[in-house]
Amino acid sequence: MNKRTALITGATQGIGYYFSRIMARNKVDLVLIDKNEDHLLELALDLYQRYGVRVKFIPFDMSKNNAPFVVYNDIIKDGFHIDYLINNAGVGDGGYFHEIDWEKEREMINLNVVCLVQLTKLILNDMVKLGKGRVLNVASTAAFQPGPNMAVYHATKAFVLSFSEAIANELKNSGITVTALCPDPKQSGLQHLAEIEVNKLLKMRKLPKDWEVAEFGFHSMIEGKTVAVNGFMNRLLLNTMRLFRKSTPGHPYAKYPVSNNE
């Protein structure tokens, strides 16, 4: 049996950390990417010792220009073929759009959108040649609505969702699936922005644990689901927003579908 390999960006924190553990538990070799070299080394050693999988780690800032090409060339040089691509790396920022420093916005767009698209294109070309593969892109429930005071973040996640759905359709019957996982924003790049004001109803919700989101995302990817929204409350809120917007003539999000994938 050929060994399988997963590439995971943002691999050492949040749901990315648990994606790494889940893959290793399933005897999948790993290519782990994150900015923090110390955390990568610690995680790689633990996964190798605990599960006996091969682990390559690349300490790299994926928001840098052409980062995906650097990473891809490194992977190819070492003879890896990627069976599972998990684009988890992401960042968020909050505030009035006209006041936020452009470099922060540029970094967000590069990491959340440009890096994700470039890396997906590079890995997907190889998957298509072999006629098999799984891609999971971490979007967010923020993808389903505009976000005042987080305008660019919400827009980047809307892009990820739309992009994932489109290429999933293109790859239908190819042996390759693409899944957009839509966790809560605080689990998809906004972990450090606890001070941002959020809707009171959202504050009242009990969020699933990061490991629960990762398990849900993993199974959704394996099952080939296109859009995966975890948690009854998340789906309820999203469908409520969809219905509300249907009552607002001309609203661009009025007919946006919310998939029930749990």
mmCIF file of C-alpha atoms in Angstrom:
data_model
loop_
_atom_site.group_PDB
_atom_site.id
_atom_site.type_symbol
_atom_site.label_atom_id
_atom_site.label_comp_id
_atom_site.label_asym_id
_atom_site.label_seq_id
_atom_site.Cartn_x
_atom_site.Cartn_y
_atom_site.Cartn_z
ATOM 1 C CA MET A 1 0.000 0.000 0.000
ATOM 2 C CA ASN A 2 1.385 3.384 -0.995
ATOM 3 C CA LYS A 3 1.936 5.843 1.805
ATOM 4 C CA ARG A 4 -0.294 8.907 1.750
ATOM 5 C CA THR A 5 0.929 12.424 2.508
ATOM 6 C CA ALA A 6 -0.896 15.500 3.771
ATOM 7 C CA LEU A 7 0.289 19.084 3.472
ATOM 8 C CA ILE A 8 -1.069 21.353 6.219
ATOM 9 C CA THR A 9 -0.503 25.106 6.458
ATOM 10 C CA GLY A 10 -0.867 26.881 9.798
ATOM 11 C CA ALA A 11 -0.055 23.500 11.303
ATOM 12 C CA THR A 12 0.929 24.300 14.892
ATOM 13 C CA GLN A 13 -2.033 26.154 16.361
ATOM 14 C CA GLY A 14 -5.808 26.014 16.550
ATOM 15 C CA ILE A 15 -7.541 23.545 14.282
ATOM 16 C CA GLY A 16 -4.373 23.169 12.190
ATOM 17 C CA TYR A 17 -2.657 21.541 15.165
ATOM 18 C CA TYR A 18 -5.467 19.012 15.462
ATOM 19 C CA PHE A 19 -5.543 18.374 11.717
ATOM 20 C CA SER A 20 -1.868 17.410 12.051
ATOM 21 C CA ARG A 21 -2.629 14.989 14.876
ATOM 22 C CA ILE A 22 -5.639 13.452 13.123
ATOM 23 C CA MET A 23 -3.662 12.811 9.952
ATOM 24 C CA ALA A 24 -0.761 11.271 11.860
ATOM 25 C CA ARG A 25 -3.194 9.101 13.844
ATOM 26 C CA ASN A 26 -4.449 7.801 10.487
ATOM 27 C CA LYS A 27 -0.894 6.924 9.444
ATOM 28 C CA VAL A 28 -0.633 9.720 6.909
ATOM 29 C CA ASP A 29 2.838 11.220 6.383
ATOM 30 C CA LEU A 30 2.999 14.962 6.851
ATOM 31 C CA VAL A 31 4.386 18.160 5.405
ATOM 32 C CA LEU A 32 3.765 20.815 8.047
ATOM 33 C CA ILE A 33 4.101 24.536 7.377
ATOM 34 C CA ASP A 34 4.055 27.333 9.936
ATOM 35 C CA LYS A 35 5.992 30.465 10.833
ATOM 36 C CA ASN A 36 7.065 29.175 14.254
ATOM 37 C CA GLU A 37 10.043 26.848 13.819
ATOM 38 C CA ASP A 38 10.226 25.832 17.486
ATOM 39 C CA HIS A 39 6.567 24.787 17.549
ATOM 40 C CA LEU A 40 6.990 22.920 14.265
ATOM 41 C CA LEU A 41 9.985 20.975 15.563
ATOM 42 C CA GLU A 42 8.191 20.079 18.776
ATOM 43 C CA LEU A 43 5.073 18.912 16.927
ATOM 44 C CA ALA A 44 7.029 16.989 14.291
ATOM 45 C CA LEU A 45 9.029 15.072 16.910
ATOM 46 C CA ASP A 46 5.906 14.246 18.903
ATOM 47 C CA LEU A 47 3.998 12.959 15.865
ATOM 48 C CA TYR A 48 6.945 10.889 14.647
ATOM 49 C CA GLN A 49 7.536 9.319 18.057
ATOM 50 C CA ARG A 50 3.855 8.724 18.783
ATOM 51 C CA TYR A 51 2.628 7.525 15.376
ATOM 52 C CA GLY A 52 5.746 6.586 13.420
ATOM 53 C CA VAL A 53 4.873 8.771 10.434
ATOM 54 C CA ARG A 54 7.331 10.654 8.261
ATOM 55 C CA VAL A 55 7.173 14.373 9.020
ATOM 56 C CA LYS A 56 8.752 17.154 6.995
ATOM 57 C CA PHE A 57 8.361 20.617 8.438
ATOM 58 C CA ILE A 58 8.943 23.914 6.683
ATOM 59 C CA PRO A 59 9.198 27.061 8.824
ATOM 60 C CA PHE A 60 7.949 29.719 6.430
ATOM 61 C CA ASP A 61 5.737 32.778 6.385
ATOM 62 C CA MET A 62 3.106 31.938 3.773
ATOM 63 C CA SER A 63 1.995 35.564 3.495
ATOM 64 C CA LYS A 64 5.237 36.390 1.655
ATOM 65 C CA ASN A 65 5.159 36.855 -2.103
ATOM 66 C CA ASN A 66 5.682 33.579 -4.000
ATOM 67 C CA ALA A 67 5.745 31.566 -0.743
ATOM 68 C CA PRO A 68 3.709 28.705 -2.278
ATOM 69 C CA PHE A 69 6.262 28.288 -5.085
ATOM 70 C CA VAL A 70 9.136 28.115 -2.593
ATOM 71 C CA VAL A 71 7.304 25.523 -0.513
ATOM 72 C CA TYR A 72 6.200 23.484 -3.528
ATOM 73 C CA ASN A 73 9.719 23.308 -4.957
ATOM 74 C CA ASP A 74 11.023 22.170 -1.564
ATOM 75 C CA ILE A 75 8.393 19.416 -1.428
ATOM 76 C CA ILE A 76 9.085 18.192 -4.971
ATOM 77 C CA LYS A 77 12.832 18.168 -4.313
ATOM 78 C CA ASP A 78 12.271 15.710 -1.456
ATOM 79 C CA GLY A 79 10.038 13.462 -3.550
ATOM 80 C CA PHE A 80 6.701 14.084 -1.818
ATOM 81 C CA HIS A 81 3.361 13.646 -3.576
ATOM 82 C CA ILE A 82 0.497 15.350 -1.750
ATOM 83 C CA ASP A 83 -2.704 13.331 -1.359
ATOM 84 C CA TYR A 84 -4.391 15.722 1.082
ATOM 85 C CA LEU A 85 -4.004 19.494 0.972
ATOM 86 C CA ILE A 86 -5.327 21.388 3.996
ATOM 87 C CA ASN A 87 -5.159 25.154 3.510
ATOM 88 C CA ASN A 88 -5.615 26.225 7.115
ATOM 89 C CA ALA A 89 -3.275 29.225 7.445
ATOM 90 C CA GLY A 90 -5.188 32.468 7.827
ATOM 91 C CA VAL A 91 -5.189 35.756 9.654
ATOM 92 C CA GLY A 92 -7.727 38.425 10.533
ATOM 93 C CA ASP A 93 -7.832 42.013 11.676
ATOM 94 C CA GLY A 94 -10.520 44.376 12.835
ATOM 95 C CA GLY A 95 -11.347 48.058 12.712
ATOM 96 C CA TYR A 96 -12.621 50.639 10.271
ATOM 97 C CA PHE A 97 -11.383 49.771 6.799
ATOM 98 C CA HIS A 98 -10.038 53.266 6.084
ATOM 99 C CA GLU A 99 -8.051 53.269 9.346
ATOM 100 C CA ILE A 100 -6.380 49.851 9.229
ATOM 101 C CA ASP A 101 -2.759 49.829 8.107
ATOM 102 C CA TRP A 102 -2.476 48.703 4.493
ATOM 103 C CA GLU A 103 0.374 46.290 5.226
ATOM 104 C CA LYS A 104 -1.912 44.359 7.591
ATOM 105 C CA GLU A 105 -4.592 44.222 4.910
ATOM 106 C CA ARG A 106 -2.073 43.160 2.269
ATOM 107 C CA GLU A 107 -0.768 40.376 4.513
ATOM 108 C CA MET A 108 -4.324 39.189 5.121
ATOM 109 C CA ILE A 109 -5.182 39.115 1.422
ATOM 110 C CA ASN A 110 -1.893 37.399 0.540
ATOM 111 C CA LEU A 111 -2.304 34.705 3.180
ATOM 112 C CA ASN A 112 -6.070 34.126 3.078
ATOM 113 C CA VAL A 113 -6.479 34.377 -0.702
ATOM 114 C CA VAL A 114 -3.336 34.564 -2.865
ATOM 115 C CA CYS A 115 -1.359 31.888 -1.011
ATOM 116 C CA LEU A 116 -4.358 29.572 -0.865
ATOM 117 C CA VAL A 117 -5.046 29.890 -4.596
ATOM 118 C CA GLN A 118 -1.404 29.511 -5.653
ATOM 119 C CA LEU A 119 -0.752 26.501 -3.444
ATOM 120 C CA THR A 120 -3.998 24.849 -4.500
ATOM 121 C CA LYS A 121 -3.136 25.321 -8.185
ATOM 122 C CA LEU A 122 0.328 23.816 -7.760
ATOM 123 C CA ILE A 123 -0.821 20.779 -5.769
ATOM 124 C CA LEU A 124 -4.003 20.294 -7.783
ATOM 125 C CA ASN A 125 -2.076 19.969 -11.045
ATOM 126 C CA ASP A 126 -0.311 16.926 -9.589
ATOM 127 C CA MET A 127 -3.537 15.470 -8.204
ATOM 128 C CA VAL A 128 -5.252 15.777 -11.580
ATOM 129 C CA LYS A 129 -2.434 13.852 -13.270
ATOM 130 C CA LEU A 130 -3.022 10.945 -10.892
ATOM 131 C CA GLY A 131 -6.802 11.292 -10.782
ATOM 132 C CA LYS A 132 -7.093 11.387 -7.001
ATOM 133 C CA GLY A 133 -6.775 13.755 -4.057
ATOM 134 C CA ARG A 134 -8.564 15.720 -1.365
ATOM 135 C CA VAL A 135 -8.417 19.482 -0.779
ATOM 136 C CA LEU A 136 -9.792 21.200 2.303
ATOM 137 C CA ASN A 137 -9.871 25.003 2.437
ATOM 138 C CA VAL A 138 -10.654 26.617 5.767
ATOM 139 C CA ALA A 139 -13.189 29.352 5.077
ATOM 140 C CA SER A 140 -15.454 30.625 7.872
ATOM 141 C CA THR A 141 -19.060 31.319 8.746
ATOM 142 C CA ALA A 142 -17.934 34.907 8.052
ATOM 143 C CA ALA A 143 -18.023 33.918 4.372
ATOM 144 C CA PHE A 144 -21.817 34.099 4.372
ATOM 145 C CA GLN A 145 -22.187 37.756 5.372
ATOM 146 C CA PRO A 146 -20.455 41.120 4.984
ATOM 147 C CA GLY A 147 -18.574 42.169 8.099
ATOM 148 C CA PRO A 148 -18.452 45.828 9.117
ATOM 149 C CA ASN A 149 -15.232 46.478 11.076
ATOM 150 C CA MET A 150 -13.828 43.255 9.574
ATOM 151 C CA ALA A 151 -14.543 44.052 5.936
ATOM 152 C CA VAL A 152 -11.460 42.533 4.324
ATOM 153 C CA TYR A 153 -11.459 39.428 6.528
ATOM 154 C CA HIS A 154 -15.077 38.611 5.659
ATOM 155 C CA ALA A 155 -14.379 39.302 1.983
ATOM 156 C CA THR A 156 -11.375 36.954 1.930
ATOM 157 C CA LYS A 157 -13.402 34.150 3.492
ATOM 158 C CA ALA A 158 -16.255 34.734 1.033
ATOM 159 C CA PHE A 159 -13.669 34.333 -1.717
ATOM 160 C CA VAL A 160 -12.410 31.056 -0.227
ATOM 161 C CA LEU A 161 -15.933 29.659 -0.085
ATOM 162 C CA SER A 162 -16.825 30.739 -3.630
ATOM 163 C CA PHE A 163 -13.492 29.535 -5.024
ATOM 164 C CA SER A 164 -13.810 26.153 -3.309
ATOM 165 C CA GLU A 165 -17.349 25.573 -4.553
ATOM 166 C CA ALA A 166 -16.374 26.529 -8.102
ATOM 167 C CA ILE A 167 -13.373 24.228 -8.433
ATOM 168 C CA ALA A 168 -15.259 21.419 -6.646
ATOM 169 C CA ASN A 169 -17.773 21.655 -9.484
ATOM 170 C CA GLU A 170 -15.025 21.718 -12.127
ATOM 171 C CA LEU A 171 -13.482 18.563 -10.634
ATOM 172 C CA LYS A 172 -16.712 16.591 -10.396
ATOM 173 C CA ASN A 173 -16.149 12.930 -11.348
ATOM 174 C CA SER A 174 -12.370 13.466 -11.476
ATOM 175 C CA GLY A 175 -11.535 11.517 -8.328
ATOM 176 C CA ILE A 176 -10.627 14.791 -6.593
ATOM 177 C CA THR A 177 -12.821 16.621 -4.110
ATOM 178 C CA VAL A 178 -12.657 20.126 -2.655
ATOM 179 C CA THR A 179 -14.205 20.973 0.711
ATOM 180 C CA ALA A 180 -14.772 24.406 2.245
ATOM 181 C CA LEU A 181 -14.844 24.126 6.031
ATOM 182 C CA CYS A 182 -16.729 26.993 7.663
ATOM 183 C CA PRO A 183 -15.959 27.232 11.384
ATOM 184 C CA ASP A 184 -16.594 30.207 13.631
ATOM 185 C CA PRO A 185 -14.389 33.228 12.761
ATOM 186 C CA LYS A 186 -12.543 32.867 16.070
ATOM 187 C CA GLN A 187 -11.416 29.430 14.849
ATOM 188 C CA SER A 188 -10.356 30.591 11.392
ATOM 189 C CA GLY A 189 -7.870 33.421 11.783
ATOM 190 C CA LEU A 190 -9.388 35.689 14.434
ATOM 191 C CA GLN A 191 -8.246 33.883 17.567
ATOM 192 C CA HIS A 192 -6.201 36.898 18.663
ATOM 193 C CA LEU A 193 -8.989 39.457 18.190
ATOM 194 C CA ALA A 194 -11.063 38.753 21.279
ATOM 195 C CA GLU A 195 -11.562 42.481 21.823
ATOM 196 C CA ILE A 196 -13.562 42.897 18.614
ATOM 197 C CA GLU A 197 -17.241 43.572 19.208
ATOM 198 C CA VAL A 198 -19.428 40.750 17.928
ATOM 199 C CA ASN A 199 -23.125 40.150 17.766
ATOM 200 C CA LYS A 200 -24.601 39.393 21.209
ATOM 201 C CA LEU A 201 -26.198 36.208 19.920
ATOM 202 C CA LEU A 202 -22.812 34.993 18.720
ATOM 203 C CA LYS A 203 -21.308 35.772 22.121
ATOM 204 C CA MET A 204 -23.924 33.581 23.786
ATOM 205 C CA ARG A 205 -23.022 30.527 21.705
ATOM 206 C CA LYS A 206 -20.797 27.826 23.106
ATOM 207 C CA LEU A 207 -18.170 27.210 20.462
ATOM 208 C CA PRO A 208 -17.081 23.649 19.658
ATOM 209 C CA LYS A 209 -13.559 22.759 20.682
ATOM 210 C CA ASP A 210 -10.838 23.109 18.061
ATOM 211 C CA TRP A 211 -10.357 19.336 17.975
ATOM 212 C CA GLU A 212 -14.071 18.861 17.316
ATOM 213 C CA VAL A 213 -13.923 21.258 14.360
ATOM 214 C CA ALA A 214 -10.856 19.477 13.006
ATOM 215 C CA GLU A 215 -12.511 16.046 13.344
ATOM 216 C CA PHE A 216 -15.617 17.356 11.598
ATOM 217 C CA GLY A 217 -13.520 18.918 8.844
ATOM 218 C CA PHE A 218 -11.478 15.759 8.362
ATOM 219 C CA HIS A 219 -14.544 13.538 7.982
ATOM 220 C CA SER A 220 -16.225 16.081 5.691
ATOM 221 C CA MET A 221 -13.135 16.081 3.470
ATOM 222 C CA ILE A 222 -12.907 12.285 3.384
ATOM 223 C CA GLU A 223 -16.614 12.063 2.502
ATOM 224 C CA GLY A 224 -16.119 14.590 -0.292
ATOM 225 C CA LYS A 225 -18.566 17.208 0.983
ATOM 226 C CA THR A 226 -18.276 20.578 -0.718
ATOM 227 C CA VAL A 227 -19.412 22.929 2.077
ATOM 228 C CA ALA A 228 -19.111 21.858 5.704
ATOM 229 C CA VAL A 229 -20.686 24.001 8.434
ATOM 230 C CA ASN A 230 -20.220 22.372 11.803
ATOM 231 C CA GLY A 231 -22.675 22.708 14.656
ATOM 232 C CA PHE A 232 -26.443 23.028 14.800
ATOM 233 C CA MET A 233 -26.308 26.634 16.061
ATOM 234 C CA ASN A 234 -23.987 27.720 13.247
ATOM 235 C CA ARG A 235 -26.296 26.232 10.640
ATOM 236 C CA LEU A 236 -29.351 27.723 12.343
ATOM 237 C CA LEU A 237 -27.815 31.203 12.432
ATOM 238 C CA LEU A 238 -26.659 31.014 8.821
ATOM 239 C CA ASN A 239 -30.025 29.859 7.552
ATOM 240 C CA THR A 240 -31.714 32.591 9.604
ATOM 241 C CA MET A 241 -29.458 35.190 7.978
ATOM 242 C CA ARG A 242 -30.226 33.723 4.560
ATOM 243 C CA LEU A 243 -33.969 33.943 5.168
ATOM 244 C CA PHE A 244 -33.650 37.494 6.486
ATOM 245 C CA ARG A 245 -31.763 38.569 3.386
ATOM 246 C CA LYS A 246 -34.370 36.980 1.146
ATOM 247 C CA SER A 247 -36.787 39.520 2.597
ATOM 248 C CA THR A 248 -34.450 42.359 1.609
ATOM 249 C CA PRO A 249 -34.930 42.985 -2.150
ATOM 250 C CA GLY A 250 -31.731 43.314 -4.100
ATOM 251 C CA HIS A 251 -29.427 42.198 -1.310
ATOM 252 C CA PRO A 252 -26.501 40.425 -2.977
ATOM 253 C CA TYR A 253 -26.482 37.619 -0.367
ATOM 254 C CA ALA A 254 -30.237 36.997 -0.505
ATOM 255 C CA LYS A 255 -30.101 33.619 -2.209
ATOM 256 C CA TYR A 256 -26.772 32.317 -0.946
ATOM 257 C CA PRO A 257 -27.154 28.608 -0.054
ATOM 258 C CA VAL A 258 -26.128 27.183 3.290
ATOM 259 C CA SER A 259 -25.378 23.476 3.135
ATOM 260 C CA ASN A 260 -26.346 21.131 5.935
ATOM 261 C CA ASN A 261 -23.326 18.844 5.982
ATOM 262 C CA GLU A 262 -23.246 17.376 9.438
#
